[in-house]
mmCIF file of C-alpha atoms in Angstrom:
data_model
loop_
_atom_site.group_PDB
_atom_site.id
_atom_site.type_symbol
_atom_site.label_atom_id
_atom_site.label_comp_id
_atom_site.label_asym_id
_atom_site.label_seq_id
_atom_site.Cartn_x
_atom_site.Cartn_y
_atom_site.Cartn_z
ATOM 1 C CA UNK A 768 21.378 -22.162 -10.418
ATOM 2 C CA UNK A 769 20.364 -22.028 -14.097
ATOM 3 C CA UNK A 770 18.729 -25.437 -13.731
ATOM 4 C CA UNK A 771 16.621 -24.165 -10.846
ATOM 5 C CA UNK A 772 15.488 -21.158 -12.854
ATOM 6 C CA UNK A 773 14.536 -23.376 -15.802
ATOM 7 C CA UNK A 774 12.532 -25.679 -13.529
ATOM 8 C CA UNK A 775 10.775 -22.711 -11.932
ATOM 9 C CA UNK A 776 9.980 -21.219 -15.331
ATOM 10 C CA UNK A 777 8.541 -24.544 -16.444
ATOM 11 C CA UNK A 778 6.312 -24.654 -13.374
ATOM 12 C CA UNK A 779 5.169 -21.083 -13.966
ATOM 13 C CA UNK A 780 4.276 -21.881 -17.572
ATOM 14 C CA UNK A 781 1.818 -24.527 -16.337
ATOM 15 C CA UNK A 782 0.008 -22.034 -14.107
ATOM 16 C CA UNK A 783 -3.275 -20.749 -15.518
ATOM 17 C CA UNK A 784 -4.247 -17.056 -15.238
ATOM 18 C CA UNK A 785 -7.487 -18.321 -13.689
ATOM 19 C CA UNK A 786 -5.501 -19.215 -10.566
ATOM 20 C CA UNK A 787 -4.553 -15.559 -10.098
ATOM 21 C CA UNK A 788 -8.175 -14.497 -10.522
ATOM 22 C CA UNK A 789 -9.110 -16.989 -7.794
ATOM 23 C CA UNK A 790 -6.285 -15.628 -5.635
ATOM 24 C CA UNK A 791 -7.475 -12.041 -6.162
ATOM 25 C CA UNK A 792 -10.993 -13.097 -5.127
ATOM 26 C CA UNK A 793 -9.762 -14.763 -1.932
ATOM 27 C CA UNK A 794 -7.624 -11.734 -1.126
ATOM 28 C CA UNK A 795 -10.504 -9.361 -1.826
ATOM 29 C CA UNK A 796 -12.843 -11.372 0.395
ATOM 30 C CA UNK A 797 -10.664 -10.636 3.404
ATOM 31 C CA UNK A 798 -11.115 -6.893 3.004
ATOM 32 C CA UNK A 799 -14.780 -7.267 2.034
ATOM 33 C CA UNK A 800 -15.516 -8.863 5.407
ATOM 34 C CA UNK A 801 -13.599 -6.183 7.334
ATOM 35 C CA UNK A 802 -13.611 -2.689 5.842
ATOM 36 C CA UNK A 803 -17.351 -2.091 5.260
ATOM 37 C CA UNK A 804 -17.908 -2.748 8.974
ATOM 38 C CA UNK A 805 -15.004 -0.838 10.524
ATOM 39 C CA UNK A 806 -16.730 2.517 11.069
ATOM 40 C CA UNK A 807 -19.811 0.710 12.365
ATOM 41 C CA UNK A 808 -17.583 -1.475 14.572
ATOM 42 C CA UNK A 809 -15.796 1.505 16.079
ATOM 43 C CA UNK A 810 -18.922 3.586 16.716
ATOM 44 C CA UNK A 811 -21.522 0.926 17.550
ATOM 45 C CA UNK A 812 -19.426 -1.820 19.163
ATOM 46 C CA UNK A 813 -16.589 0.108 20.809
ATOM 47 C CA UNK A 814 -18.775 3.185 21.490
ATOM 48 C CA UNK A 815 -16.191 5.759 20.377
ATOM 49 C CA UNK A 816 -16.988 9.238 19.058
ATOM 50 C CA UNK A 817 -17.056 9.555 15.242
ATOM 51 C CA UNK A 818 -13.840 11.607 15.277
ATOM 52 C CA UNK A 819 -11.963 8.543 16.576
ATOM 53 C CA UNK A 820 -12.664 6.863 13.259
ATOM 54 C CA UNK A 821 -10.022 9.219 11.899
ATOM 55 C CA UNK A 822 -7.583 8.351 14.688
ATOM 56 C CA UNK A 823 -7.825 4.664 13.849
ATOM 57 C CA UNK A 824 -7.680 5.122 10.080
ATOM 58 C CA UNK A 825 -4.760 7.562 10.094
ATOM 59 C CA UNK A 826 -2.514 5.590 12.431
ATOM 60 C CA UNK A 827 -3.244 2.165 10.971
ATOM 61 C CA UNK A 828 -2.981 3.362 7.381
ATOM 62 C CA UNK A 829 0.272 5.276 7.905
ATOM 63 C CA UNK A 830 1.908 2.285 9.572
ATOM 64 C CA UNK A 831 0.562 0.116 6.751
ATOM 65 C CA UNK A 832 2.010 2.425 4.120
ATOM 66 C CA UNK A 833 5.484 2.155 5.599
ATOM 67 C CA UNK A 834 5.355 -1.637 5.866
ATOM 68 C CA UNK A 835 3.717 -2.135 2.464
ATOM 69 C CA UNK A 836 6.231 0.061 0.595
ATOM 70 C CA UNK A 837 9.090 -1.653 2.431
ATOM 71 C CA UNK A 838 7.826 -5.103 1.456
ATOM 72 C CA UNK A 839 7.221 -3.885 -2.107
ATOM 73 C CA UNK A 840 10.860 -2.784 -2.268
ATOM 74 C CA UNK A 841 11.951 -6.205 -1.014
ATOM 75 C CA UNK A 842 9.940 -7.852 -3.796
ATOM 76 C CA UNK A 843 11.671 -5.648 -6.385
ATOM 77 C CA UNK A 844 15.036 -6.720 -4.967
ATOM 78 C CA UNK A 845 14.257 -10.418 -5.299
ATOM 79 C CA UNK A 846 12.485 -11.414 -2.088
ATOM 80 C CA UNK A 847 9.712 -13.923 -2.769
ATOM 81 C CA UNK A 848 6.373 -12.124 -3.226
ATOM 82 C CA UNK A 849 4.781 -15.470 -2.424
ATOM 83 C CA UNK A 850 6.312 -15.530 1.059
ATOM 84 C CA UNK A 851 5.568 -11.834 1.594
ATOM 85 C CA UNK A 852 1.909 -12.536 0.780
ATOM 86 C CA UNK A 853 1.839 -15.231 3.462
ATOM 87 C CA UNK A 854 3.407 -12.804 5.956
ATOM 88 C CA UNK A 855 0.780 -10.168 5.149
ATOM 89 C CA UNK A 856 -2.114 -12.579 5.679
ATOM 90 C CA UNK A 857 -0.625 -13.717 8.958
ATOM 91 C CA UNK A 858 -0.713 -10.087 10.111
ATOM 92 C CA UNK A 859 -4.414 -9.855 9.214
ATOM 93 C CA UNK A 860 -5.213 -12.979 11.223
ATOM 94 C CA UNK A 861 -3.363 -11.699 14.294
ATOM 95 C CA UNK A 862 -5.114 -8.316 14.117
ATOM 96 C CA UNK A 863 -8.581 -9.842 13.793
ATOM 97 C CA UNK A 864 -8.017 -12.076 16.804
ATOM 98 C CA UNK A 865 -7.529 -8.886 18.840
ATOM 99 C CA UNK A 866 -10.613 -7.257 17.287
ATOM 100 C CA UNK A 867 -12.770 -10.243 18.208
ATOM 101 C CA UNK A 868 -11.576 -10.589 21.791
ATOM 102 C CA UNK A 869 -11.561 -7.048 23.169
ATOM 103 C CA UNK A 870 -13.877 -4.081 23.583
ATOM 104 C CA UNK A 871 -11.003 -1.659 24.170
ATOM 105 C CA UNK A 872 -10.331 0.911 21.475
ATOM 106 C CA UNK A 873 -6.716 1.176 22.643
ATOM 107 C CA UNK A 874 -6.102 -2.541 22.087
ATOM 108 C CA UNK A 875 -7.829 -2.458 18.708
ATOM 109 C CA UNK A 876 -5.632 0.480 17.731
ATOM 110 C CA UNK A 877 -2.537 -1.377 18.966
ATOM 111 C CA UNK A 878 -3.437 -4.464 16.933
ATOM 112 C CA UNK A 879 -4.113 -2.343 13.870
ATOM 113 C CA UNK A 880 -0.716 -0.650 14.060
ATOM 114 C CA UNK A 881 1.319 -3.763 14.871
ATOM 115 C CA UNK A 882 -0.436 -6.416 12.778
ATOM 116 C CA UNK A 883 -2.894 -4.931 10.278
ATOM 117 C CA UNK A 884 -0.045 -2.790 8.936
ATOM 118 C CA UNK A 885 1.480 -6.027 7.599
ATOM 119 C CA UNK A 886 -1.957 -7.058 6.377
ATOM 120 C CA UNK A 887 -2.058 -3.952 4.198
ATOM 121 C CA UNK A 888 0.595 -5.572 2.009
ATOM 122 C CA UNK A 889 -1.692 -8.480 1.113
ATOM 123 C CA UNK A 890 -3.169 -6.987 -2.078
ATOM 124 C CA UNK A 891 0.108 -5.350 -3.247
ATOM 125 C CA UNK A 892 1.945 -8.675 -2.971
ATOM 126 C CA UNK A 893 -0.906 -10.460 -4.746
ATOM 127 C CA UNK A 894 -0.673 -7.891 -7.572
ATOM 128 C CA UNK A 895 3.127 -8.233 -7.672
ATOM 129 C CA UNK A 896 2.929 -12.021 -7.822
ATOM 130 C CA UNK A 897 0.342 -11.812 -10.617
ATOM 131 C CA UNK A 898 2.340 -9.318 -12.672
ATOM 132 C CA UNK A 899 5.519 -11.358 -12.258
ATOM 133 C CA UNK A 900 3.693 -14.284 -13.840
ATOM 134 C CA UNK A 901 2.284 -12.078 -16.634
ATOM 135 C CA UNK A 902 5.767 -10.781 -17.479
ATOM 136 C CA UNK A 903 6.810 -14.326 -18.419
ATOM 137 C CA UNK A 904 3.811 -14.896 -20.672
ATOM 138 C CA UNK A 905 2.277 -13.292 -23.738
ATOM 139 C CA UNK A 906 -0.880 -11.746 -22.309
ATOM 140 C CA UNK A 907 -2.831 -8.529 -22.738
ATOM 141 C CA UNK A 908 -1.714 -6.706 -19.582
ATOM 142 C CA UNK A 909 -4.716 -4.339 -19.563
ATOM 143 C CA UNK A 910 -7.114 -7.254 -19.841
ATOM 144 C CA UNK A 911 -5.179 -9.322 -17.293
ATOM 145 C CA UNK A 912 -5.166 -6.496 -14.737
ATOM 146 C CA UNK A 913 -8.870 -5.865 -15.370
ATOM 147 C CA UNK A 914 -9.624 -9.512 -14.653
ATOM 148 C CA UNK A 915 -7.581 -9.421 -11.463
ATOM 149 C CA UNK A 916 -9.519 -6.332 -10.345
ATOM 150 C CA UNK A 917 -12.759 -8.057 -11.371
ATOM 151 C CA UNK A 918 -11.824 -10.904 -9.042
ATOM 152 C CA UNK A 919 -11.576 -8.423 -6.172
ATOM 153 C CA UNK A 920 -14.918 -6.878 -7.159
ATOM 154 C CA UNK A 921 -16.483 -10.338 -7.258
ATOM 155 C CA UNK A 922 -15.328 -10.753 -3.667
ATOM 156 C CA UNK A 923 -16.964 -7.433 -2.789
ATOM 157 C CA UNK A 924 -20.161 -8.564 -4.471
ATOM 158 C CA UNK A 925 -20.376 -11.482 -2.026
ATOM 159 C CA UNK A 926 -18.530 -10.137 1.027
ATOM 160 C CA UNK A 927 -20.480 -7.094 2.282
ATOM 161 C CA UNK A 928 -23.980 -8.670 2.036
ATOM 162 C CA UNK A 929 -22.728 -11.753 3.880
ATOM 163 C CA UNK A 930 -20.810 -9.586 6.377
ATOM 164 C CA UNK A 931 -23.895 -7.556 7.294
ATOM 165 C CA UNK A 932 -26.007 -10.720 7.417
ATOM 166 C CA UNK A 933 -23.518 -12.242 9.857
ATOM 167 C CA UNK A 934 -23.486 -8.991 11.814
ATOM 168 C CA UNK A 935 -27.260 -9.118 12.188
ATOM 169 C CA UNK A 936 -27.241 -12.774 13.272
ATOM 170 C CA UNK A 937 -24.074 -13.418 15.289
ATOM 171 C CA UNK A 938 -22.381 -10.028 15.575
ATOM 172 C CA UNK A 939 -18.951 -8.814 14.481
ATOM 173 C CA UNK A 940 -17.327 -12.088 15.475
ATOM 174 C CA UNK A 941 -19.060 -13.747 12.521
ATOM 175 C CA UNK A 942 -17.761 -11.357 9.877
ATOM 176 C CA UNK A 943 -14.266 -11.137 11.321
ATOM 177 C CA UNK A 944 -14.203 -14.919 11.665
ATOM 178 C CA UNK A 945 -15.018 -15.277 7.960
ATOM 179 C CA UNK A 946 -12.183 -12.850 7.170
ATOM 180 C CA UNK A 947 -9.778 -15.084 9.098
ATOM 181 C CA UNK A 948 -11.072 -18.119 7.204
ATOM 182 C CA UNK A 949 -10.548 -16.336 3.864
ATOM 183 C CA UNK A 950 -7.010 -15.340 4.920
ATOM 184 C CA UNK A 951 -6.133 -18.934 5.740
ATOM 185 C CA UNK A 952 -7.561 -20.113 2.410
ATOM 186 C CA UNK A 953 -5.450 -17.493 0.608
ATOM 187 C CA UNK A 954 -2.289 -18.682 2.339
ATOM 188 C CA UNK A 955 -3.009 -22.342 1.562
ATOM 189 C CA UNK A 956 -3.889 -21.522 -2.049
ATOM 190 C CA UNK A 957 -0.638 -19.625 -2.650
ATOM 191 C CA UNK A 958 1.440 -22.248 -0.911
ATOM 192 C CA UNK A 959 -0.073 -25.165 -2.803
ATOM 193 C CA UNK A 960 -1.054 -23.744 -6.206
ATOM 194 C CA UNK A 961 1.343 -20.869 -7.022
ATOM 195 C CA UNK A 962 5.036 -21.795 -7.453
ATOM 196 C CA UNK A 963 7.912 -19.460 -6.790
ATOM 197 C CA UNK A 964 8.517 -16.868 -9.498
ATOM 198 C CA UNK A 965 12.080 -16.946 -10.916
ATOM 199 C CA UNK A 966 13.758 -13.627 -10.223
ATOM 200 C CA UNK A 967 16.971 -12.244 -11.703
ATOM 201 C CA UNK A 968 18.111 -10.236 -8.733
ATOM 202 C CA UNK A 969 20.929 -8.295 -10.380
ATOM 203 C CA UNK A 970 18.735 -7.100 -13.219
ATOM 204 C CA UNK A 971 15.983 -6.081 -10.849
ATOM 205 C CA UNK A 972 18.325 -4.184 -8.578
ATOM 206 C CA UNK A 973 19.514 -2.138 -11.545
ATOM 207 C CA UNK A 974 16.006 -1.464 -12.838
ATOM 208 C CA UNK A 975 14.658 -0.541 -9.405
ATOM 209 C CA UNK A 976 16.721 2.654 -9.521
ATOM 210 C CA UNK A 977 14.542 4.063 -12.323
ATOM 211 C CA UNK A 978 13.025 7.300 -10.940
ATOM 212 C CA UNK A 979 9.278 7.826 -10.993
ATOM 213 C CA UNK A 980 8.260 10.678 -13.353
ATOM 214 C CA UNK A 981 5.929 13.500 -12.338
ATOM 215 C CA UNK A 982 3.147 12.000 -14.435
ATOM 216 C CA UNK A 983 3.322 8.894 -12.249
ATOM 217 C CA UNK A 984 2.755 10.916 -9.079
ATOM 218 C CA UNK A 985 -0.084 13.001 -10.539
ATOM 219 C CA UNK A 986 -1.805 9.797 -11.591
ATOM 220 C CA UNK A 987 -1.188 8.390 -8.115
ATOM 221 C CA UNK A 988 -2.848 11.512 -6.714
ATOM 222 C CA UNK A 989 -5.905 10.872 -8.878
ATOM 223 C CA UNK A 990 -6.012 7.300 -7.544
ATOM 224 C CA UNK A 991 -5.860 8.594 -3.965
ATOM 225 C CA UNK A 992 -8.676 11.076 -4.578
ATOM 226 C CA UNK A 993 -10.818 8.479 -6.332
ATOM 227 C CA UNK A 994 -10.355 6.102 -3.415
ATOM 228 C CA UNK A 995 -11.032 8.915 -0.943
ATOM 229 C CA UNK A 996 -14.399 9.744 -2.487
ATOM 230 C CA UNK A 997 -15.372 6.088 -2.709
ATOM 231 C CA UNK A 998 -14.469 5.531 0.939
ATOM 232 C CA UNK A 999 -16.366 8.588 2.119
ATOM 233 C CA UNK A 1000 -19.377 6.979 0.493
ATOM 234 C CA UNK A 1001 -18.822 3.412 1.731
ATOM 235 C CA UNK A 1002 -17.807 4.335 5.292
ATOM 236 C CA UNK A 1003 -20.810 6.637 5.761
ATOM 237 C CA UNK A 1004 -23.296 4.365 3.981
ATOM 238 C CA UNK A 1005 -24.157 2.034 6.922
ATOM 239 C CA UNK A 1006 -24.720 4.836 9.436
ATOM 240 C CA UNK A 1007 -26.408 7.089 6.845
ATOM 241 C CA UNK A 1008 -28.888 4.518 5.535
ATOM 242 C CA UNK A 1009 -29.634 2.747 8.827
ATOM 243 C CA UNK A 1010 -29.501 5.577 11.392
ATOM 244 C CA UNK A 1011 -30.370 8.684 9.341
ATOM 245 C CA UNK A 1012 -32.718 7.309 6.665
ATOM 246 C CA UNK A 1013 -34.172 4.557 8.850
ATOM 247 C CA UNK A 1014 -33.736 1.840 6.209
ATOM 248 C CA UNK A 1015 -33.337 -1.888 7.095
ATOM 249 C CA UNK A 1016 -29.976 -3.070 8.421
ATOM 250 C CA UNK A 1017 -29.359 -5.194 5.308
ATOM 251 C CA UNK A 1018 -29.465 -2.101 3.034
ATOM 252 C CA UNK A 1019 -25.690 -1.279 2.965
ATOM 253 C CA UNK A 1020 -24.737 -4.873 2.213
ATOM 254 C CA UNK A 1021 -27.266 -5.142 -0.629
ATOM 255 C CA UNK A 1022 -26.119 -1.865 -2.211
ATOM 256 C CA UNK A 1023 -22.432 -2.815 -1.980
ATOM 257 C CA UNK A 1024 -23.130 -6.265 -3.356
ATOM 258 C CA UNK A 1025 -25.156 -4.951 -6.303
ATOM 259 C CA UNK A 1026 -22.558 -2.397 -7.377
ATOM 260 C CA UNK A 1027 -19.766 -4.972 -7.067
ATOM 261 C CA UNK A 1028 -21.725 -7.344 -9.302
ATOM 262 C CA UNK A 1029 -22.442 -4.707 -11.956
ATOM 263 C CA UNK A 1030 -18.929 -3.242 -11.992
ATOM 264 C CA UNK A 1031 -17.403 -6.629 -12.869
ATOM 265 C CA UNK A 1032 -18.589 -6.586 -16.512
ATOM 266 C CA UNK A 1033 -17.534 -2.916 -16.718
ATOM 267 C CA UNK A 1034 -14.006 -3.912 -15.684
ATOM 268 C CA UNK A 1035 -13.958 -6.808 -18.122
ATOM 269 C CA UNK A 1036 -14.975 -4.616 -21.100
ATOM 270 C CA UNK A 1037 -12.612 -1.801 -20.107
ATOM 271 C CA UNK A 1038 -9.746 -3.428 -22.034
ATOM 272 C CA UNK A 1039 -11.991 -3.652 -25.114
ATOM 273 C CA UNK A 1040 -12.950 0.015 -24.738
ATOM 274 C CA UNK A 1041 -9.240 0.894 -24.738
ATOM 275 C CA UNK A 1042 -9.158 -0.100 -28.409
ATOM 276 C CA UNK A 1043 -11.404 2.870 -29.201
ATOM 277 C CA UNK A 1044 -10.656 5.351 -26.410
ATOM 278 C CA UNK A 1045 -7.499 6.215 -24.502
ATOM 279 C CA UNK A 1046 -7.149 5.038 -20.907
ATOM 280 C CA UNK A 1047 -6.924 8.675 -19.781
ATOM 281 C CA UNK A 1048 -10.251 9.482 -21.437
ATOM 282 C CA UNK A 1049 -11.940 6.505 -19.807
ATOM 283 C CA UNK A 1050 -10.552 7.511 -16.421
ATOM 284 C CA UNK A 1051 -11.982 11.008 -16.914
ATOM 285 C CA UNK A 1052 -15.377 9.480 -17.748
ATOM 286 C CA UNK A 1053 -15.108 7.461 -14.541
ATOM 287 C CA UNK A 1054 -14.601 10.540 -12.379
ATOM 288 C CA UNK A 1055 -17.494 12.379 -14.042
ATOM 289 C CA UNK A 1056 -19.741 9.408 -13.271
ATOM 290 C CA UNK A 1057 -18.445 9.410 -9.699
ATOM 291 C CA UNK A 1058 -19.444 13.050 -9.228
ATOM 292 C CA UNK A 1059 -22.927 12.355 -10.607
ATOM 293 C CA UNK A 1060 -23.323 9.346 -8.334
ATOM 294 C CA UNK A 1061 -22.306 11.045 -5.073
ATOM 295 C CA UNK A 1062 -24.536 14.034 -5.814
ATOM 296 C CA UNK A 1063 -27.437 11.677 -6.459
ATOM 297 C CA UNK A 1064 -26.839 9.806 -3.194
ATOM 298 C CA UNK A 1065 -26.912 13.086 -1.274
ATOM 299 C CA UNK A 1066 -30.451 13.804 -2.475
ATOM 300 C CA UNK A 1067 -31.735 10.192 -2.463
ATOM 301 C CA UNK A 1068 -34.149 9.201 0.294
ATOM 302 C CA UNK A 1069 -35.560 5.829 -0.790
ATOM 303 C CA UNK A 1070 -34.057 2.386 -1.259
ATOM 304 C CA UNK A 1071 -35.172 2.204 -4.904
ATOM 305 C CA UNK A 1072 -33.353 5.430 -5.821
ATOM 306 C CA UNK A 1073 -30.220 4.338 -3.942
ATOM 307 C CA UNK A 1074 -30.320 1.032 -5.787
ATOM 308 C CA UNK A 1075 -30.764 2.637 -9.213
ATOM 309 C CA UNK A 1076 -27.824 4.977 -8.644
ATOM 310 C CA UNK A 1077 -25.547 1.963 -8.217
ATOM 311 C CA UNK A 1078 -25.493 1.616 -12.020
ATOM 312 C CA UNK A 1079 -23.658 4.936 -12.271
ATOM 313 C CA UNK A 1080 -21.419 3.912 -9.380
ATOM 314 C CA UNK A 1081 -20.559 0.684 -11.223
ATOM 315 C CA UNK A 1082 -19.415 2.605 -14.311
ATOM 316 C CA UNK A 1083 -17.312 4.900 -12.118
ATOM 317 C CA UNK A 1084 -15.589 2.216 -10.083
ATOM 318 C CA UNK A 1085 -15.362 -0.333 -12.899
ATOM 319 C CA UNK A 1086 -13.374 2.035 -15.116
ATOM 320 C CA UNK A 1087 -11.438 3.642 -12.259
ATOM 321 C CA UNK A 1088 -10.286 0.391 -10.649
ATOM 322 C CA UNK A 1089 -10.006 -1.530 -13.911
ATOM 323 C CA UNK A 1090 -7.602 0.881 -15.617
ATOM 324 C CA UNK A 1091 -5.751 2.679 -12.820
ATOM 325 C CA UNK A 1092 -3.190 -0.053 -12.177
ATOM 326 C CA UNK A 1093 -2.372 -0.510 -15.867
ATOM 327 C CA UNK A 1094 -1.869 3.235 -16.336
ATOM 328 C CA UNK A 1095 0.506 3.368 -13.375
ATOM 329 C CA UNK A 1096 2.461 0.336 -14.579
ATOM 330 C CA UNK A 1097 2.871 1.951 -18.001
ATOM 331 C CA UNK A 1098 4.565 4.915 -16.340
ATOM 332 C CA UNK A 1099 7.054 2.735 -14.446
ATOM 333 C CA UNK A 1100 7.179 -0.714 -16.118
ATOM 334 C CA UNK A 1101 10.403 -1.975 -14.512
ATOM 335 C CA UNK A 1102 9.400 -1.506 -10.864
ATOM 336 C CA UNK A 1103 6.545 -3.969 -10.455
ATOM 337 C CA UNK A 1104 6.598 -4.316 -6.656
ATOM 338 C CA UNK A 1105 6.969 -0.570 -6.130
ATOM 339 C CA UNK A 1106 4.127 0.253 -8.539
ATOM 340 C CA UNK A 1107 1.786 -2.355 -7.034
ATOM 341 C CA UNK A 1108 2.510 -1.008 -3.550
ATOM 342 C CA UNK A 1109 1.943 2.607 -4.644
ATOM 343 C CA UNK A 1110 -1.332 1.643 -6.324
ATOM 344 C CA UNK A 1111 -2.621 -0.295 -3.336
ATOM 345 C CA UNK A 1112 -1.324 2.263 -0.855
ATOM 346 C CA UNK A 1113 -2.963 5.025 -2.895
ATOM 347 C CA UNK A 1114 -6.270 3.321 -2.189
ATOM 348 C CA UNK A 1115 -5.371 3.017 1.479
ATOM 349 C CA UNK A 1116 -4.375 6.686 1.752
ATOM 350 C CA UNK A 1117 -7.737 7.486 0.195
ATOM 351 C CA UNK A 1118 -9.385 5.254 2.785
ATOM 352 C CA UNK A 1119 -7.482 7.000 5.572
ATOM 353 C CA UNK A 1120 -8.339 10.534 4.463
ATOM 354 C CA UNK A 1121 -11.861 9.580 3.425
ATOM 355 C CA UNK A 1122 -12.740 7.876 6.692
ATOM 356 C CA UNK A 1123 -11.158 10.681 8.722
ATOM 357 C CA UNK A 1124 -13.057 13.295 6.744
ATOM 358 C CA UNK A 1125 -16.280 11.334 7.116
ATOM 359 C CA UNK A 1126 -15.834 11.205 10.888
ATOM 360 C CA UNK A 1127 -15.221 14.945 11.139
ATOM 361 C CA UNK A 1128 -18.128 15.822 8.856
ATOM 362 C CA UNK A 1129 -20.462 13.527 10.809
ATOM 363 C CA UNK A 1130 -19.242 14.984 14.099
ATOM 364 C CA UNK A 1131 -20.363 18.501 13.125
ATOM 365 C CA UNK A 1132 -23.050 17.865 10.475
ATOM 366 C CA UNK A 1133 -24.272 14.397 9.447
ATOM 367 C CA UNK A 1134 -23.172 11.354 7.462
ATOM 368 C CA UNK A 1135 -25.299 12.606 4.567
ATOM 369 C CA UNK A 1136 -22.977 15.571 4.053
ATOM 370 C CA UNK A 1137 -20.040 13.219 3.549
ATOM 371 C CA UNK A 1138 -21.507 12.673 0.072
ATOM 372 C CA UNK A 1139 -20.829 16.300 -0.808
ATOM 373 C CA UNK A 1140 -17.232 15.810 0.264
ATOM 374 C CA UNK A 1141 -17.034 12.801 -2.051
ATOM 375 C CA UNK A 1142 -18.359 14.934 -4.925
ATOM 376 C CA UNK A 1143 -15.602 17.480 -4.363
ATOM 377 C CA UNK A 1144 -12.930 14.758 -4.534
ATOM 378 C CA UNK A 1145 -14.030 13.835 -8.071
ATOM 379 C CA UNK A 1146 -13.497 17.441 -9.191
ATOM 380 C CA UNK A 1147 -9.939 17.392 -7.854
ATOM 381 C CA UNK A 1148 -9.408 13.973 -9.448
ATOM 382 C CA UNK A 1149 -10.176 15.475 -12.858
ATOM 383 C CA UNK A 1150 -7.686 18.272 -12.167
ATOM 384 C CA UNK A 1151 -4.988 15.696 -11.369
ATOM 385 C CA UNK A 1152 -5.818 13.822 -14.567
ATOM 386 C CA UNK A 1153 -5.283 17.021 -16.561
ATOM 387 C CA UNK A 1154 -1.911 17.513 -14.842
ATOM 388 C CA UNK A 1155 -1.061 13.875 -15.564
ATOM 389 C CA UNK A 1156 -1.786 14.339 -19.265
ATOM 390 C CA UNK A 1157 0.232 17.558 -19.514
ATOM 391 C CA UNK A 1158 3.267 16.005 -17.776
ATOM 392 C CA UNK A 1159 2.974 12.816 -19.808
ATOM 393 C CA UNK A 1160 3.039 14.746 -23.058
ATOM 394 C CA UNK A 1161 6.022 16.831 -21.892
ATOM 395 C CA UNK A 1162 8.002 13.785 -20.699
ATOM 396 C CA UNK A 1163 7.471 11.956 -24.002
ATOM 397 C CA UNK A 1164 8.652 14.858 -26.204
#
């Protein structure tokens, strides 16, 4: 048994951190080909009322939360995160096959609940696998996490423009087909390039009982709200810019691609900024920028103004996504799988609430007014950050 662990550790030592950045990019590409199109797919392709966006998002996300947290717990107890990642990607592939072969909302909903719920664990297991490697090496965790998040952003720089281009040329089957291709590449990459991580099960089982402090949950709430505001923007953007502003169909993909490209350097310098400012302060700056951005989008009417505002959006999301995971891991350092699942699921809860709220707002007002809802979420995010700081100070005294 000891010999096996030594061999596995030797294999892990030969693995470059670049491989995990590549893995994060492949994993991010899957979502980048799917999520920007989902509201458009439901409304334009399946012809459902905007309120049914919420039905889909709530049911699929809730089922995904249960499965993702369960798989995260298994990873903390010694189950291979590598194999769990493969299982998650298999769920994505199965769900997309349904999406591409039916025009029934009921069947799409069924596939989302049964298969995409496993797919929701793809990013958490990728983060768990990456952190397990980092724990066996001397690396700057903040910088490492920022680079992993930058890999996902790089995927979102390429994914949405290509997804909308495929939508315009061959329809949803093109974008969903590319997501399946990216999922298969991710599985092959993990299976061939990333060895099993040695796990000391007994130690992990003891550490996994460490309770999460209140500061952890307040910070998780800020992550949820930040994701909620971002999703209210991204889910309403296609219908707002194309249907309400009358801009070209490539507009949403260009805007998403530009902000993803600009936020990458912001993420990469976030670890350097932490030498001069606290992570909490930088997160607060992120939410202030988010509020400014959403307010600007509400009043913007031209492509040039929308494009210029993406610089503010890049600062918001670059700091928010680049530092959020590290802050959470600092609150609960011994429960890697649990923390990765909470972080990823926090984004998904934000997606669920954000998309549902967007559908309701659009049902009674317009997609433009979803931007005001996003602005309000940033105000509540700042409140949660204040509560996080107060609890953190109290718990450390």
